[in-house]
C-alpha cells in the first residue's frame, strides 16, 4: 500500500505544486522564470530553493520557455540529489530528457542520457543504466566516436549488470581511443582489472594493475600508488604467488601516507592472511594487531573486529585456547556493540571450534546454534533486500511508463488544439465568403421583395376575414357542447343514488349472516375445549409414567458407564506405568534403572577395566554451511539411529551425543570379559556404515568423514542430576579415548596401546608409533582393520 501511495503522490506531484504554488497571470513571462531561477540559486534556505525552482519550472512549462525549464529541472535534480528515494530525482531527470529530445542539441541529449544512466547506476538499476548509455552512444554515432564519459559509464553499468563479456569488449574499444589523458587511462585500467577479477582471469587483472603503476608514479595521481600496490598483492594472492603478494603489500605500506589508516590497515591485514596461510603464525599475529590498530583509528570497526577474529583463529592454530577465547570474546563484544551481524556470525563459528577442541561440547553446540541463527537471518535480509531492489525496479518502470503516457497525452492534446484552431479559422473564412455571396443575392432580390410585400398584405387581410368567420362558428358549437355535458351529469347523479341504496341493503344482510356464524363457532369451541381437556389429562398421566421409567433406565446406564470408566482408568494407569518404565530404560541402563526404582538413588561405581569409544565428523562446519538446520539434524538423527542399532547388537552402552560427536562404552554397567573386542567390532561396523551411507548420497550432497577412537582403562560411572537423569562415565581413560579420536584419520579406527594388548590376537593392526596427544604427551596408537 505504501508504494502505491508513493506512486500516486509522485505521478501527481506537478498537480500538487500547481495547487500549492499559485501562479498569477502577470507572472507568465520569461523574465519571471529567469528571476525565480536566479533567486533559487542564491537563496540559503532549502524550502525556499525548492519553491522558486518548482515555480519557475511550472511557469516555463506553461509558456513554452524550454531553456528556463531546463535550468529549473537541473536545479531540482541537484536539490533532490541527496534524497534516499529515487522518485523526485527520476522525475526531473526524465523531464530533462523529454525536453532535450524535443528541443535540445545532440550534445544536450547525450548529457541528459548520461545523467539518467548515472542515476540508474547509483540506484543499482544496472540494466536500465546500460540502456541509457547505449542511447547516448547511438546519438554520438557509434562506440568508437563516443565521449570518454559515455563509454566509461557504459563499461561500469555492463560490469555491474554482469554483462562481463560485453564490458570487456567495450573496454578494449575505449583502450584504442586516441587523446586519452593519464587520469582517463588509469580509470579505464582499473575498470578492466575489476572485470577480469569477476571473470577470474587473475593474470590479466595483474597486468592491468601493473600497467597503472607507471602512469601514477610521480604524477598528479601519485596518491593512488599505495592502493594499486595493495590490489597487486591481492591479485597475486589469488594466483598463489605468496612471495610477490607479500612484497606488494609491504610496498603499499611503505608508499602509503602514515595518516591513511584505512590503507595501512588493509595492507597489514592482507599481509597477515598470507603469513597465516604460510603457517608463520607469530608474524601473522603481529600483522593482524597492526591492522586492528589502524582500522580502529579510522573508525572502521567492522574490519577491526575481523582482525580480532583472525587473531583468535591464529591462536587456535597454535593450540593456545586461552588467548584464542580471549580474542574471540573481544570480537563478539565489539560486533554486538557496533551491530556487525556478519562478523558476529564468524565469531560464534570460531568460538564453537574452540569449545569443540576443549571437549566442551554443550558450549560448542550453543555457539554453533548462534552462528546458524545469525547466518540464516543474514540470508533472509539479503533475500529481502534483493526483493526490495526488484520491487523498486518494477515501480520505477511503472513510473516511467506513466510519465511517458502523460507527456504523450500532452503532446496529443497540443496537436488536437492546433488542429481545432486551424479548423475554426477555415470555418471563419468559409462563413465570411458565404456572407458576401448572400449580400449580393439580397441586393438583386430587393425589387422582387417589394412586389411580394404588397401581395402578402392582401393575403393577410383575406386571412383575417376567414378567421372571424371561424370564431363565430366555434362559439355556436361550444354552446351545444355545454348543454350535452349538463344532461350527462344529471344521468350520473341518478345512477349514484341507486347504487348507494343497494350497498346499504347488502351490508345489513351480511351483518346478520356473520352474527349467526359467530354463534355457531362459539358452541363448537366449547365442545372442543371439553374434549381437549380430557385428552390433556390422560396425556399428562402417561407422560409422568414415561418420565419415571426413563429416569430408572438412565440411572442404570450411569452405573454401567462408571464401571467402564473405572476399568479403562485402570488400563490407562497400567499403560502409563509401562510407558514410564520404558522411557526410564531408554534413558538409563536396566540395572541402574532397577536400582533407581528400588532405592530412589544410584551410587557411582568404579570399574577397573572398561573400553570407551568416540566418533566425530571431520569438516562438520562445511557440512552445516551447505545444509539447512532442519536437514542437518535429520541427517545426524539417521546416522546416530544406525549407531544405536550397532551398539545394541554388540551389547554395548551408548553414553551420550554432543553435537556431531557420539560416545559409547563396553563393560558398563555390567562387566564384560571381551569388552575390547566387542567395541572394536562395533567401531569397524560404524565406519563401514558411513562409507556405504556416503556412496548412496546424491552427487552434490557433502560427504560425512568419520574419525573413531577407542581406549581401555579404569573409569567411574553413575547417574548425575536430580530431575533429568543422565548416566555418564568419568576418568582419564575417557579423556584418552577422546584424544584417540582427534588424533586419528578419516575412515580409520584408532586405538590406544592398552586396547591393542586386548585385541591383537583378533584383528589386523597397523602400529603408528608414538604420537603426541593434547595434554597427554606421546601415546602408542594403532589403526585396526577387520579380523
PDB file of C-alpha atoms in Angstrom, residues 104-111 139-140:
ATOM      1  CA  UNK A 104      17.913  20.165 -27.461  1.00  0.00           C
ATOM      2  CA  UNK A 105      21.034  19.640 -29.499  1.00  0.00           C
ATOM      3  CA  UNK A 106      22.817  16.288 -29.822  1.00  0.00           C
ATOM      4  CA  UNK A 107      25.309  17.206 -27.066  1.00  0.00           C
ATOM      5  CA  UNK A 108      22.485  18.167 -24.730  1.00  0.00           C
ATOM      6  CA  UNK A 109      20.650  14.908 -25.410  1.00  0.00           C
ATOM      7  CA  UNK A 110      23.855  12.940 -24.741  1.00  0.00           C
ATOM      8  CA  UNK A 111      24.335  14.879 -21.491  1.00  0.00           C
ATOM      9  CA  UNK A 139      23.399   9.704 -30.829  1.00  0.00           C
ATOM     10  CA  UNK A 140      27.174  10.205 -30.954  1.00  0.00           C
TER      11      UNK A 140
END
